[in-house]
mmCIF file of C-alpha atoms in Angstrom:
data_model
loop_
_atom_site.group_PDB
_atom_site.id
_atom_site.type_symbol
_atom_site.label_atom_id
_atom_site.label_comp_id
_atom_site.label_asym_id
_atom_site.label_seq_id
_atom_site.Cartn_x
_atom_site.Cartn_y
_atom_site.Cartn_z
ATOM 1 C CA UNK A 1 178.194 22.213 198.586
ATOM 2 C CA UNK A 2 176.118 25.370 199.541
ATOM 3 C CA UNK A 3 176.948 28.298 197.921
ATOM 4 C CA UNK A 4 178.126 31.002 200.407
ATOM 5 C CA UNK A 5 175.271 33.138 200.831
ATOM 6 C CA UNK A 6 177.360 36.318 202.168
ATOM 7 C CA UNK A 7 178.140 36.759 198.644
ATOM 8 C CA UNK A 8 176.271 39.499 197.243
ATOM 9 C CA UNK A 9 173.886 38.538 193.824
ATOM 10 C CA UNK A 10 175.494 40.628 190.851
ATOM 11 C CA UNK A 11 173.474 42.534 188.535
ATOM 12 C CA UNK A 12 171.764 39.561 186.476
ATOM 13 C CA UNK A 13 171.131 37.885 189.852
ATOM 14 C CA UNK A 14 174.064 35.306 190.298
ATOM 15 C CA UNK A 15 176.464 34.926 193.205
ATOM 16 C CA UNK A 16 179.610 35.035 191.608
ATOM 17 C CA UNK A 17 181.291 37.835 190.242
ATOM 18 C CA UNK A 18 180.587 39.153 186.227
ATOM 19 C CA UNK A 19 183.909 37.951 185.085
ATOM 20 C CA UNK A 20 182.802 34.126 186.140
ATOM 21 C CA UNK A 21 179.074 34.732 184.887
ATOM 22 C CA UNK A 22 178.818 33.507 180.737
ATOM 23 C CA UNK A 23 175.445 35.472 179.566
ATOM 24 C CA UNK A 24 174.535 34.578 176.060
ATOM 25 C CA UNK A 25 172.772 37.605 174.046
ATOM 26 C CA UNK A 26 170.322 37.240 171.634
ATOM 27 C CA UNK A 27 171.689 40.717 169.036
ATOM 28 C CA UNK A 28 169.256 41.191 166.168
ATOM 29 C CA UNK A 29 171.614 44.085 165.159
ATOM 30 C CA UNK A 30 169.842 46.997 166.696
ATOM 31 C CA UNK A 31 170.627 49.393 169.414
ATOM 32 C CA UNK A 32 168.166 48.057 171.458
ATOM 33 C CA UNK A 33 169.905 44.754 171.761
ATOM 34 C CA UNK A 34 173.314 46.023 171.098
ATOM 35 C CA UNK A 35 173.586 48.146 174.039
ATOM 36 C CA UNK A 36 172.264 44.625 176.288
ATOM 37 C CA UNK A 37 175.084 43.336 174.609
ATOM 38 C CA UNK A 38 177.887 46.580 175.420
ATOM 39 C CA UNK A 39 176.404 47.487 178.721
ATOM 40 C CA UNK A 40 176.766 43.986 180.008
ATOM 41 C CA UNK A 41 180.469 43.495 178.362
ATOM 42 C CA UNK A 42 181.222 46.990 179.985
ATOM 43 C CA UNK A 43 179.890 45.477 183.640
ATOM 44 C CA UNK A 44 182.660 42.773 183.108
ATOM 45 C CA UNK A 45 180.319 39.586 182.246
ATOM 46 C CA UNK A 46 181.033 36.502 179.662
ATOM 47 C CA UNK A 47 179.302 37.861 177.053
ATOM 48 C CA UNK A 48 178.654 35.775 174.154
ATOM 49 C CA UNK A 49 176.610 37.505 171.241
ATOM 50 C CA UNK A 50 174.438 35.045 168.912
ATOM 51 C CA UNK A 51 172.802 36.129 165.823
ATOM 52 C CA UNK A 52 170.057 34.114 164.210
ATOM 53 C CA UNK A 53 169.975 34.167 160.508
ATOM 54 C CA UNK A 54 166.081 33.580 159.842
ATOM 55 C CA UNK A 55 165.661 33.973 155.894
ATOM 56 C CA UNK A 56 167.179 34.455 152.645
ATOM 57 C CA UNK A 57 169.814 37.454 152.718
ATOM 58 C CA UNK A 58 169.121 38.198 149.183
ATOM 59 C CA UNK A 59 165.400 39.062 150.123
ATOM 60 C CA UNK A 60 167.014 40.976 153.733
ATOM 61 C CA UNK A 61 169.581 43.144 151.892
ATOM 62 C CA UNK A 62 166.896 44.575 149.840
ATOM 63 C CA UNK A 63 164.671 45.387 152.858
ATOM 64 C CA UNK A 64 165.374 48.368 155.184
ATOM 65 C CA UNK A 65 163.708 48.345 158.508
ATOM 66 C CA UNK A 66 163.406 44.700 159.630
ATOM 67 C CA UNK A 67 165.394 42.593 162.305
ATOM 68 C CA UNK A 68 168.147 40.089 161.350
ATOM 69 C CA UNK A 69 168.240 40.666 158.044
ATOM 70 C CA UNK A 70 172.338 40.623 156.566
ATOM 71 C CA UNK A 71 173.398 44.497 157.219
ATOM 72 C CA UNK A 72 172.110 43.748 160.755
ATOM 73 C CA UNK A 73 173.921 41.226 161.172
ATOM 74 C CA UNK A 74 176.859 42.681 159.945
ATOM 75 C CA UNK A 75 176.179 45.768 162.739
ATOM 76 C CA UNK A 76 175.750 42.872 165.002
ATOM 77 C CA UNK A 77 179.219 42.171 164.794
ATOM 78 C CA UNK A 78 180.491 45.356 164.571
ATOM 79 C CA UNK A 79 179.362 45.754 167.763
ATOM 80 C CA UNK A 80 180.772 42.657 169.178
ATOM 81 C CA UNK A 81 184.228 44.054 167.520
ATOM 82 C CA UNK A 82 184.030 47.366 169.504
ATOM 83 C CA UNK A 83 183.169 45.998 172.928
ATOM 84 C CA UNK A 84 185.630 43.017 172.315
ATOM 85 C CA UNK A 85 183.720 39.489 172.898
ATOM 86 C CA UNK A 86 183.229 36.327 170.618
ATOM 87 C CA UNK A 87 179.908 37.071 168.007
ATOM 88 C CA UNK A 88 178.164 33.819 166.124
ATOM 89 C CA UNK A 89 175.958 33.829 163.658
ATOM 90 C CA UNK A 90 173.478 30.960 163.626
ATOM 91 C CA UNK A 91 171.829 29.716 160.335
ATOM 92 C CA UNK A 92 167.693 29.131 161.091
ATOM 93 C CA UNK A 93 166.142 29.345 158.277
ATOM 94 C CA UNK A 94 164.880 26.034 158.278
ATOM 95 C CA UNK A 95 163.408 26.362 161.751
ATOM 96 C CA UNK A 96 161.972 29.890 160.974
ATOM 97 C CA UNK A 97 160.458 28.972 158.018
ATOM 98 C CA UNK A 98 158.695 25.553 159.602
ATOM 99 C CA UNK A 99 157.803 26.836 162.415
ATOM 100 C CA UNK A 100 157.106 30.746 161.862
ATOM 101 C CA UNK A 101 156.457 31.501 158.093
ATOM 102 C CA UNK A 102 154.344 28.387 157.019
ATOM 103 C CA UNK A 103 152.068 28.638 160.057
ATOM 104 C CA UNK A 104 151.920 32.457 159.308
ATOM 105 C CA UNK A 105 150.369 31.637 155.804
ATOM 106 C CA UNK A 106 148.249 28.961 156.495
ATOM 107 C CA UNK A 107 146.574 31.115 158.903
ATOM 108 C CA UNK A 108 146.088 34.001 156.770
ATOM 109 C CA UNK A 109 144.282 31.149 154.414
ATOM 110 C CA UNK A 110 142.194 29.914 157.165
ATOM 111 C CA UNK A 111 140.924 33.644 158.282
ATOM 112 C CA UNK A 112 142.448 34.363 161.264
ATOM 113 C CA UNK A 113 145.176 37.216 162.058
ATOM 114 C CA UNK A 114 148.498 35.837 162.711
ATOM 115 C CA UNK A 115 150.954 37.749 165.241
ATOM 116 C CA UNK A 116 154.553 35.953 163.737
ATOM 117 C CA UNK A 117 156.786 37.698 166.168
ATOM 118 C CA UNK A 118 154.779 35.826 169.143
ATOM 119 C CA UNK A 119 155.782 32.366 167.720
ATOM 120 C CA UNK A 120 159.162 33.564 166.755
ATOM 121 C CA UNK A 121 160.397 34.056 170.510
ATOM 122 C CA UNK A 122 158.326 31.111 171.658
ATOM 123 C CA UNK A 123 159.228 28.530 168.931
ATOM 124 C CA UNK A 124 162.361 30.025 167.794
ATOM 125 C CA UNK A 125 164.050 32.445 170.710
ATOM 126 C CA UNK A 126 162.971 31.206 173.517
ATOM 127 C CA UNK A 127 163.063 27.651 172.329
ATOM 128 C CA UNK A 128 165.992 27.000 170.098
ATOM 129 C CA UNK A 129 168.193 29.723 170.770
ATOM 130 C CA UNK A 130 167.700 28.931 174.708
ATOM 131 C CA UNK A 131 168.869 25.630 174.133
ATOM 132 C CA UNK A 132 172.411 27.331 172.070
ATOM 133 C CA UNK A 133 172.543 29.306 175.093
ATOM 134 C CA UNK A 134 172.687 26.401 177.611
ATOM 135 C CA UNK A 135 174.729 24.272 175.131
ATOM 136 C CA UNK A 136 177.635 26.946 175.454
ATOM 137 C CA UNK A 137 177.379 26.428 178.964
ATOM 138 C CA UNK A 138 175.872 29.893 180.072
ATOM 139 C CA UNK A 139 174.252 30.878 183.013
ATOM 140 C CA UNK A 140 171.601 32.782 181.303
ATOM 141 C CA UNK A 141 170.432 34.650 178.040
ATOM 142 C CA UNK A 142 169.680 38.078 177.787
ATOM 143 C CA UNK A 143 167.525 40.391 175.072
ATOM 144 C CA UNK A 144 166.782 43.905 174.604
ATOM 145 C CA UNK A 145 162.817 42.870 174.578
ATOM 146 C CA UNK A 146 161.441 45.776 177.093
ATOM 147 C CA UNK A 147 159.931 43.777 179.830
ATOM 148 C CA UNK A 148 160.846 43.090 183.111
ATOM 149 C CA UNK A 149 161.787 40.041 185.031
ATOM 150 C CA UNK A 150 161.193 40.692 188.784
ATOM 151 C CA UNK A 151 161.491 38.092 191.702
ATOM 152 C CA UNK A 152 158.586 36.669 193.640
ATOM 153 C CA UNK A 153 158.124 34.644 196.709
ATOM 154 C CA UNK A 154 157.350 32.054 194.523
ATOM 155 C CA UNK A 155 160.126 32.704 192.099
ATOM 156 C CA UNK A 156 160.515 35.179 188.769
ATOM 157 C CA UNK A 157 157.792 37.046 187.911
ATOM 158 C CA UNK A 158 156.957 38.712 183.962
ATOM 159 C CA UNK A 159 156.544 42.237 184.347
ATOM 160 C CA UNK A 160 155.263 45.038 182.035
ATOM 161 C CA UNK A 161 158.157 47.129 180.812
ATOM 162 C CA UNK A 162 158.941 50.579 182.790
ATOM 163 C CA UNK A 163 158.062 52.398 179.569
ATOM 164 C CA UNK A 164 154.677 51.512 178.486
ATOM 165 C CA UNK A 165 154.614 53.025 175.259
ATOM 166 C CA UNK A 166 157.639 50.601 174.461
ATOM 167 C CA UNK A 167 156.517 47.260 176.573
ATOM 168 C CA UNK A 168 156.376 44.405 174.684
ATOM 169 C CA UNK A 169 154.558 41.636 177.215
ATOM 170 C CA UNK A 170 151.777 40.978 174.419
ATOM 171 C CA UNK A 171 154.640 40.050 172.463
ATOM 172 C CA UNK A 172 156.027 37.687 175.296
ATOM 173 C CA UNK A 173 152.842 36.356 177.067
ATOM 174 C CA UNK A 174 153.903 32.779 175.717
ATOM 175 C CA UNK A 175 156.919 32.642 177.810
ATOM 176 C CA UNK A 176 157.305 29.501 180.259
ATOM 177 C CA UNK A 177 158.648 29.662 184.011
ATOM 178 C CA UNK A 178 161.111 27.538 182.800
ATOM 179 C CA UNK A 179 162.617 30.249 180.266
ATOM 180 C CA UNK A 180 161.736 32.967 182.455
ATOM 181 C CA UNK A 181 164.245 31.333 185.037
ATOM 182 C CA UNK A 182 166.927 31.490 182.308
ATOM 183 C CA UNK A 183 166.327 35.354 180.671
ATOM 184 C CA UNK A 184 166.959 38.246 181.944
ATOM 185 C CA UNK A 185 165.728 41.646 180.161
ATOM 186 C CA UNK A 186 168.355 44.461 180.968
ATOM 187 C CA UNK A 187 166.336 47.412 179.472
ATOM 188 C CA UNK A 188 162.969 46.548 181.325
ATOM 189 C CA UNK A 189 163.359 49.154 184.178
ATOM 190 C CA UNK A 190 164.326 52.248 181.531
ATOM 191 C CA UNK A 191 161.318 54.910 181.161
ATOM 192 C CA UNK A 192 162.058 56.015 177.345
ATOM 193 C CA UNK A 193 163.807 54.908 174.315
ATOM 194 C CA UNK A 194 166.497 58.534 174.471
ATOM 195 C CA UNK A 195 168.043 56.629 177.233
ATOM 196 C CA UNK A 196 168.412 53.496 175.385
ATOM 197 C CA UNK A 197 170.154 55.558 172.465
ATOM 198 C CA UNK A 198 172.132 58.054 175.287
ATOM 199 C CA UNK A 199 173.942 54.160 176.357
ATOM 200 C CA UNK A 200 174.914 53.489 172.814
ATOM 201 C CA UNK A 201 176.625 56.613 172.264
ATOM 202 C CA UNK A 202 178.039 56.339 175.417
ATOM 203 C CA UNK A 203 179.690 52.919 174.486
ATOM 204 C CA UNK A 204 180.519 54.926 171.218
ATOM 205 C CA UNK A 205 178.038 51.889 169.153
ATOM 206 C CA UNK A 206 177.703 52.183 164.980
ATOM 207 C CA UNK A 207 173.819 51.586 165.809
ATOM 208 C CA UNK A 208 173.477 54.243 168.070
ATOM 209 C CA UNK A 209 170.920 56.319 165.541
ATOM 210 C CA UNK A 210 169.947 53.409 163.895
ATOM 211 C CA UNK A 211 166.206 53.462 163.298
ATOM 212 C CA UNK A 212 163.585 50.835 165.108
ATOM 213 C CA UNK A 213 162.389 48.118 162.588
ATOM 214 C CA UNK A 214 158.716 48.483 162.120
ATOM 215 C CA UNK A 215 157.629 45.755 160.242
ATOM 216 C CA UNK A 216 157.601 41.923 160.296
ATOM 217 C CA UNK A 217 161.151 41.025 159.380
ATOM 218 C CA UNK A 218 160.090 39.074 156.419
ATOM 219 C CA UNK A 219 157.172 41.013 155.588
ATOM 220 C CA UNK A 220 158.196 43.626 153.097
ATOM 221 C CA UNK A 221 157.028 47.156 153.891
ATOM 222 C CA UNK A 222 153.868 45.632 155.795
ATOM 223 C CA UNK A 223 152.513 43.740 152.743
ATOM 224 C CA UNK A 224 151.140 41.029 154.300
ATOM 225 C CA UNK A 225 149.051 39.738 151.455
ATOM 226 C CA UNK A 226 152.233 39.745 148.945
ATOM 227 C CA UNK A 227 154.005 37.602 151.087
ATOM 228 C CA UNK A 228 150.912 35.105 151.505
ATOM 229 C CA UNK A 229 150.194 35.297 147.788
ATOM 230 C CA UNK A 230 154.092 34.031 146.799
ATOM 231 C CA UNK A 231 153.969 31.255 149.809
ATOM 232 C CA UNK A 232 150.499 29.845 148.623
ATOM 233 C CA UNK A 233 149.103 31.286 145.500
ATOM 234 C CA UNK A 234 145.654 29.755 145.896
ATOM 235 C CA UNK A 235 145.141 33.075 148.466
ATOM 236 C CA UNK A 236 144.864 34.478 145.112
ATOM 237 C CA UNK A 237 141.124 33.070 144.803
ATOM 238 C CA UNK A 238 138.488 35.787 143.975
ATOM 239 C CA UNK A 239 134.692 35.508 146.216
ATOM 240 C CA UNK A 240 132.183 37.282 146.712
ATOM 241 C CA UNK A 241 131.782 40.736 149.278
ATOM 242 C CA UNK A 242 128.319 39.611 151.069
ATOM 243 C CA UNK A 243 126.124 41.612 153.339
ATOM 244 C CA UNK A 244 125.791 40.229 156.897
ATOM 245 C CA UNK A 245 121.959 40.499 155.390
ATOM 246 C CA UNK A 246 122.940 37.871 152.836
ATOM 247 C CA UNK A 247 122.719 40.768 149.763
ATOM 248 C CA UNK A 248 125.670 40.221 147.805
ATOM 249 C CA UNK A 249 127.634 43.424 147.273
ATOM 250 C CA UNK A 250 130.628 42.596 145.071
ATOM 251 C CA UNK A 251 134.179 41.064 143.721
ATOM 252 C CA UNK A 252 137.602 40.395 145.701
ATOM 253 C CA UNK A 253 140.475 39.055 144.552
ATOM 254 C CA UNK A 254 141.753 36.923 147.625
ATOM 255 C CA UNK A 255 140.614 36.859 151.091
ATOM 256 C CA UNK A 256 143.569 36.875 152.666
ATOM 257 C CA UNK A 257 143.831 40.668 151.560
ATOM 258 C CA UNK A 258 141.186 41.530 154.202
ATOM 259 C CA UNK A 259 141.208 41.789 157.939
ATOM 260 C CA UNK A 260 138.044 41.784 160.707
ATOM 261 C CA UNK A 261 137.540 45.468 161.135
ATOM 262 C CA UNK A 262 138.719 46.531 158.153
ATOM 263 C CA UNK A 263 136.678 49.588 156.414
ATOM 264 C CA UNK A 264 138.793 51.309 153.774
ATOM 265 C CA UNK A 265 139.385 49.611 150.696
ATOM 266 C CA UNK A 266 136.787 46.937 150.210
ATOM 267 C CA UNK A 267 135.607 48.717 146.843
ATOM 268 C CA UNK A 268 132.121 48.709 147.673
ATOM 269 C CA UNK A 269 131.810 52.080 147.631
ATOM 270 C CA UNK A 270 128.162 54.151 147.494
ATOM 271 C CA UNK A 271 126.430 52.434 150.108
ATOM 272 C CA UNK A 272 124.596 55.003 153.010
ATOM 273 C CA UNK A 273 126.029 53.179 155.930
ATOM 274 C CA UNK A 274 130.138 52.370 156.474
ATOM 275 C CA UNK A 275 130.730 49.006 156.458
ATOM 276 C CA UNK A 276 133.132 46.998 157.903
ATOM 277 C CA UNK A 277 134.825 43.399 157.707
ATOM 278 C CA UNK A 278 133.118 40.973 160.869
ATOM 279 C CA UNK A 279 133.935 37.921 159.188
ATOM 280 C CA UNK A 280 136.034 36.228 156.945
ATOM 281 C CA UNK A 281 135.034 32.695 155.084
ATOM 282 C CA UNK A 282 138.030 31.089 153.402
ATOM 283 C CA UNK A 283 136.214 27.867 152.266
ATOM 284 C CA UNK A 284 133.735 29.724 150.441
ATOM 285 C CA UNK A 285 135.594 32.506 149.591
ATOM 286 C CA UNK A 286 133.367 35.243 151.263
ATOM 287 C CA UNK A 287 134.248 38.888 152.854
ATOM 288 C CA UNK A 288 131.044 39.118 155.184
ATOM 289 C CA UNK A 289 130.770 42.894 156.010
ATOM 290 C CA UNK A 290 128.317 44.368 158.351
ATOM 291 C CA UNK A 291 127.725 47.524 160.040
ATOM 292 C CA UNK A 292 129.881 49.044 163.264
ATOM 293 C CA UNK A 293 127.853 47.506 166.310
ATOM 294 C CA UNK A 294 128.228 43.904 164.282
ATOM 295 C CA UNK A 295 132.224 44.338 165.841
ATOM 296 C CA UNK A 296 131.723 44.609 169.462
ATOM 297 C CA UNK A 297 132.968 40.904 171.028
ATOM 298 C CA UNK A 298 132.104 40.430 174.667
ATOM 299 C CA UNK A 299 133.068 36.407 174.528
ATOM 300 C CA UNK A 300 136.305 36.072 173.533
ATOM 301 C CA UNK A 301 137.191 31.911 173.566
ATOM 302 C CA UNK A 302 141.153 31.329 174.119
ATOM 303 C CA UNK A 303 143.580 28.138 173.789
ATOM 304 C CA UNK A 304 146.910 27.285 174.157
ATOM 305 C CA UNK A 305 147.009 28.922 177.630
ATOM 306 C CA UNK A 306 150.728 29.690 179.262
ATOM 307 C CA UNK A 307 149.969 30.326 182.439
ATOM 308 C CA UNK A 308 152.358 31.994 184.847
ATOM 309 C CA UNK A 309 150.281 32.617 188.286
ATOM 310 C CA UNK A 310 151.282 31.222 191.487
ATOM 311 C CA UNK A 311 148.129 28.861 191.983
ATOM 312 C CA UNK A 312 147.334 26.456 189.059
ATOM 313 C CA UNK A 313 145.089 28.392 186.385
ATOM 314 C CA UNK A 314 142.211 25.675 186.653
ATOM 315 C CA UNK A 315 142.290 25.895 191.134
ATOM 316 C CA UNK A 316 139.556 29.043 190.481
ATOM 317 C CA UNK A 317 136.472 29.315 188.668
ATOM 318 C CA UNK A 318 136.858 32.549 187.541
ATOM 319 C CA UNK A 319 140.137 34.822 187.289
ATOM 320 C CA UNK A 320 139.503 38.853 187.641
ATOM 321 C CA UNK A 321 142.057 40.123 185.687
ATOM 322 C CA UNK A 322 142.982 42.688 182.904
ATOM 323 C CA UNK A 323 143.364 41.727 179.224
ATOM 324 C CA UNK A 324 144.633 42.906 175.683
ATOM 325 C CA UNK A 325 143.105 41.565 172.700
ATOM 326 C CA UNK A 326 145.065 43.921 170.493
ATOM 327 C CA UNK A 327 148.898 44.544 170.734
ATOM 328 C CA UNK A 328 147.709 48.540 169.933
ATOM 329 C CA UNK A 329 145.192 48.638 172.943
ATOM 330 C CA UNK A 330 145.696 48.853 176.257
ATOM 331 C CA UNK A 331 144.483 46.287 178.993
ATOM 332 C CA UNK A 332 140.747 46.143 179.467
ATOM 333 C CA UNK A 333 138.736 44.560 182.731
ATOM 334 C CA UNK A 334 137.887 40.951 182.114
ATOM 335 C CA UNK A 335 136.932 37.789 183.875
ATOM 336 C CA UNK A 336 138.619 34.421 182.611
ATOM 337 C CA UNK A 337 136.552 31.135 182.890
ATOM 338 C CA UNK A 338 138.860 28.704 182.837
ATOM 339 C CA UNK A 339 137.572 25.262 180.838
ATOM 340 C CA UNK A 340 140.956 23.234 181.120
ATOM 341 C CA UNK A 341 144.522 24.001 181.706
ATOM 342 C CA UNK A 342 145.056 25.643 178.378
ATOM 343 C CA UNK A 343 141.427 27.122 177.465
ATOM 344 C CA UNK A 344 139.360 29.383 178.685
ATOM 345 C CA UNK A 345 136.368 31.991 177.811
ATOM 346 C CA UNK A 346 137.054 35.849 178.884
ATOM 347 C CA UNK A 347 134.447 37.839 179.423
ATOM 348 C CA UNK A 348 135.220 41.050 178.338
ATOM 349 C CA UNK A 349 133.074 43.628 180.698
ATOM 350 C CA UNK A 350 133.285 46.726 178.197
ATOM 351 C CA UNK A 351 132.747 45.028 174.688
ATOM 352 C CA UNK A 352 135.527 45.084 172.054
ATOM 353 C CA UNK A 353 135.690 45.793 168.514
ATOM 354 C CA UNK A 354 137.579 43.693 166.067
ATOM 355 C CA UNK A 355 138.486 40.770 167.820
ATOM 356 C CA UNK A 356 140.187 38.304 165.549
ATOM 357 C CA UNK A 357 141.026 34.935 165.891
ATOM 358 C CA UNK A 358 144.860 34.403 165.621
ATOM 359 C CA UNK A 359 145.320 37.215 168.213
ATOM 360 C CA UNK A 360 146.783 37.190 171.755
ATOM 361 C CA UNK A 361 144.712 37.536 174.634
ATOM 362 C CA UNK A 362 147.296 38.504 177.363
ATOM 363 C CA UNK A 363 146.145 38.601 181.007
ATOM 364 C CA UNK A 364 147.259 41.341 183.303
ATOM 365 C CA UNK A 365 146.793 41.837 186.873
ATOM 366 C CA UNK A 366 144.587 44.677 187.028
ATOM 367 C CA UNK A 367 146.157 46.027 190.308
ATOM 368 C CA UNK A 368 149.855 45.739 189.335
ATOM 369 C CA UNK A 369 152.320 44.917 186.387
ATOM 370 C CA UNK A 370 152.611 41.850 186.686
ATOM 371 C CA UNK A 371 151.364 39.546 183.174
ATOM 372 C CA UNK A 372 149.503 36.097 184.437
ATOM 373 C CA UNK A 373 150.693 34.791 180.805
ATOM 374 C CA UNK A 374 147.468 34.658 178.078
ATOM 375 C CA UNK A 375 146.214 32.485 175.158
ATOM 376 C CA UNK A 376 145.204 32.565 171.407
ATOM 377 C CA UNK A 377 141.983 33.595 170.326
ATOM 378 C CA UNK A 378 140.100 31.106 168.350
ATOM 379 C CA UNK A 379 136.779 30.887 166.365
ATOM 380 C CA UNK A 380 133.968 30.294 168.933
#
């Protein structure tokens, strides 16, 4: 039977009142996601909150500053106990680890520059957790993620957050239609954190000065190469430093402790120009470093396209759009070649420095703020 259209769409876009409306939120115990959680319990919705346990709490209690590890969880359901609806807690480390952590390493070892917390909302969040969500029969799943879902004439858009120091679209570029249809991203339309943290002390939350996590949840204090180094110790392997020239210049202890663009701390010191890291050679071992102008990219090859226009990506020749090749940088003028449905060569019209493969390339309409979706760099 037709639903009655005079009944007006409540606040996560459903016609049916709050109380009748089950909303599933993803709470990785900080105020960002907690308030999601209060402000929608507050509105009179099913809330259900779901907490993913990703990796060993022995490891997490020891670690301040990163998502889901066990106090956060334990805020996670202090929350829940305040504002008065059901909190799970849902064991993934398997999951995280196979399909997060491992691929993390083995990239390190093979050169690029993984970004985990892409993967983890598109092979863990957006995948698994989704699936939770629809198995407990609710209408939809919410995060605290700032972006914004908006609708379209040809159905929900991905917009960039309200706040653009705190929008987090190069972080989502990988999500589907299909999941889009299902999310919804309360805190998208809110110009600066203070009135994030004004809603949790207005719901009286335990998290309400809790700090933002800054680092990789399983990466301790940013020390990427510590973390590759215990997961596969042959990233241990000293090489050679060599000159783009061919001139050998000296002695590392691991590739996978340098990044393309690096310049400090490549103990090559005395040299009359700066160098830098252009390119890293895992199978034989070699730091290539070269001068500045040796890190402008104007070709940027991408794969593993999610597209979200309107028109199929591969119905044009060429797409003139905005993109980030850097999560830090904001969205530069580009023109996308698609070469399939999931590839593609961007033309970057102002050259970049320190493009690395395992990086997003997220595509942005140039003229709005709207995200077309985007694709992984990959060695050309």
């Amino acid at each position: 039977m037709p639903r009655d259209t005079a009944i007006p769409l409540n606040s996560l876009g459903f016609a049916k009142p709050p109380s009748e409306t089950r909303v599933v939120v993803a709470m990785s115990g900080g105020v960002d996601s907690s308030v999601v959680a209060a402000m929608l319990a507050d509105e009179g919705y099913d809330v259900v909150g779901v907490t993913l346990q990703l990796y060993d709490h022995g490891a997490a209690l020891a670690k301040k500053g990163a998502c889901c590890a066990g106090l956060d969880i334990h805020d996670a359901r202090r929350v829940a106990e305040t504002m008065g609806f059901p909190h799970y807690v849902l064991d993934y480390e398997n999951i995280f680890k196979d399909a997060v952590i491992d691929e993390f390493a083995d990239s390190y070892l093979g050169g690029a520059t993984p970004v985990p917390c892409i993967r983890c909302n598109e092979r863990v969040k957006f995948k698994d957790l989704l699936e939770t969500a629809r198995d407990l029969d609710a209408d939809c799943m919410a995060t605290g993620h700032y972006i914004q879902r908006k609708m379209g004439p040809e159905g929900a858009e991905l917009h960039s957050a309200a706040d653009t120091a705190r929008d987090q679209s190069y972080f989502l570029f990988s999500t589907t239609p299909e999941q889009l249809d299902f999310l919804r991203f309360p805190l998208g339309h809110l110009t600066s954190k203070s009135e994030t943290r004004a809603l949790a002390a207005k719901y009286d939350l335990s998290v309400a000065d809790k700090p933002d996590s800054q680092d990789i949840c399983f990466v301790p204090n940013g020390d990427y190469a510590s973390v590759i180094r215990k997961l596969r110790p042959e990233a241990a392997a000293p090489g050679e430093i060599v000159h783009a020239d061919g001139r050998v210049l000296g002695a590392h202890d691991g590739v996978v402790n340098y990044t393309i663009g690096q310049r400090r701390g490549l103990g090559i010191g005395g040299l009359a120009e700066p160098l830098y890291v252009v390119k890293l050679d895992p199978e034989s071992k070699q730091v290539i470093v070269g001068p500045k102008d040796m890190l402008a990219t104007r070709t940027v090859p991408v794969r593993e396209i999610n597209w979200l226009g309107d028109a199929p990506f591969t119905s044009r020749d060429t797409w003139p759009l905005a993109v980030k090749v850097r999560s830090t940088r904001p969205p530069t003028d580009a023109i996308l070649r698609p070469t399939s449905a999931t590839e593609a060569t961007v033309e970057l019209i102002t050259p970049e420095e320190g493009v690395s493969p395992g990086q997003a390339c997220v595509f942005y309409d140039p003229d709005s703020s709207r995200i077309y979706g985007g694709g992984w760099i990959h060695k050309g």
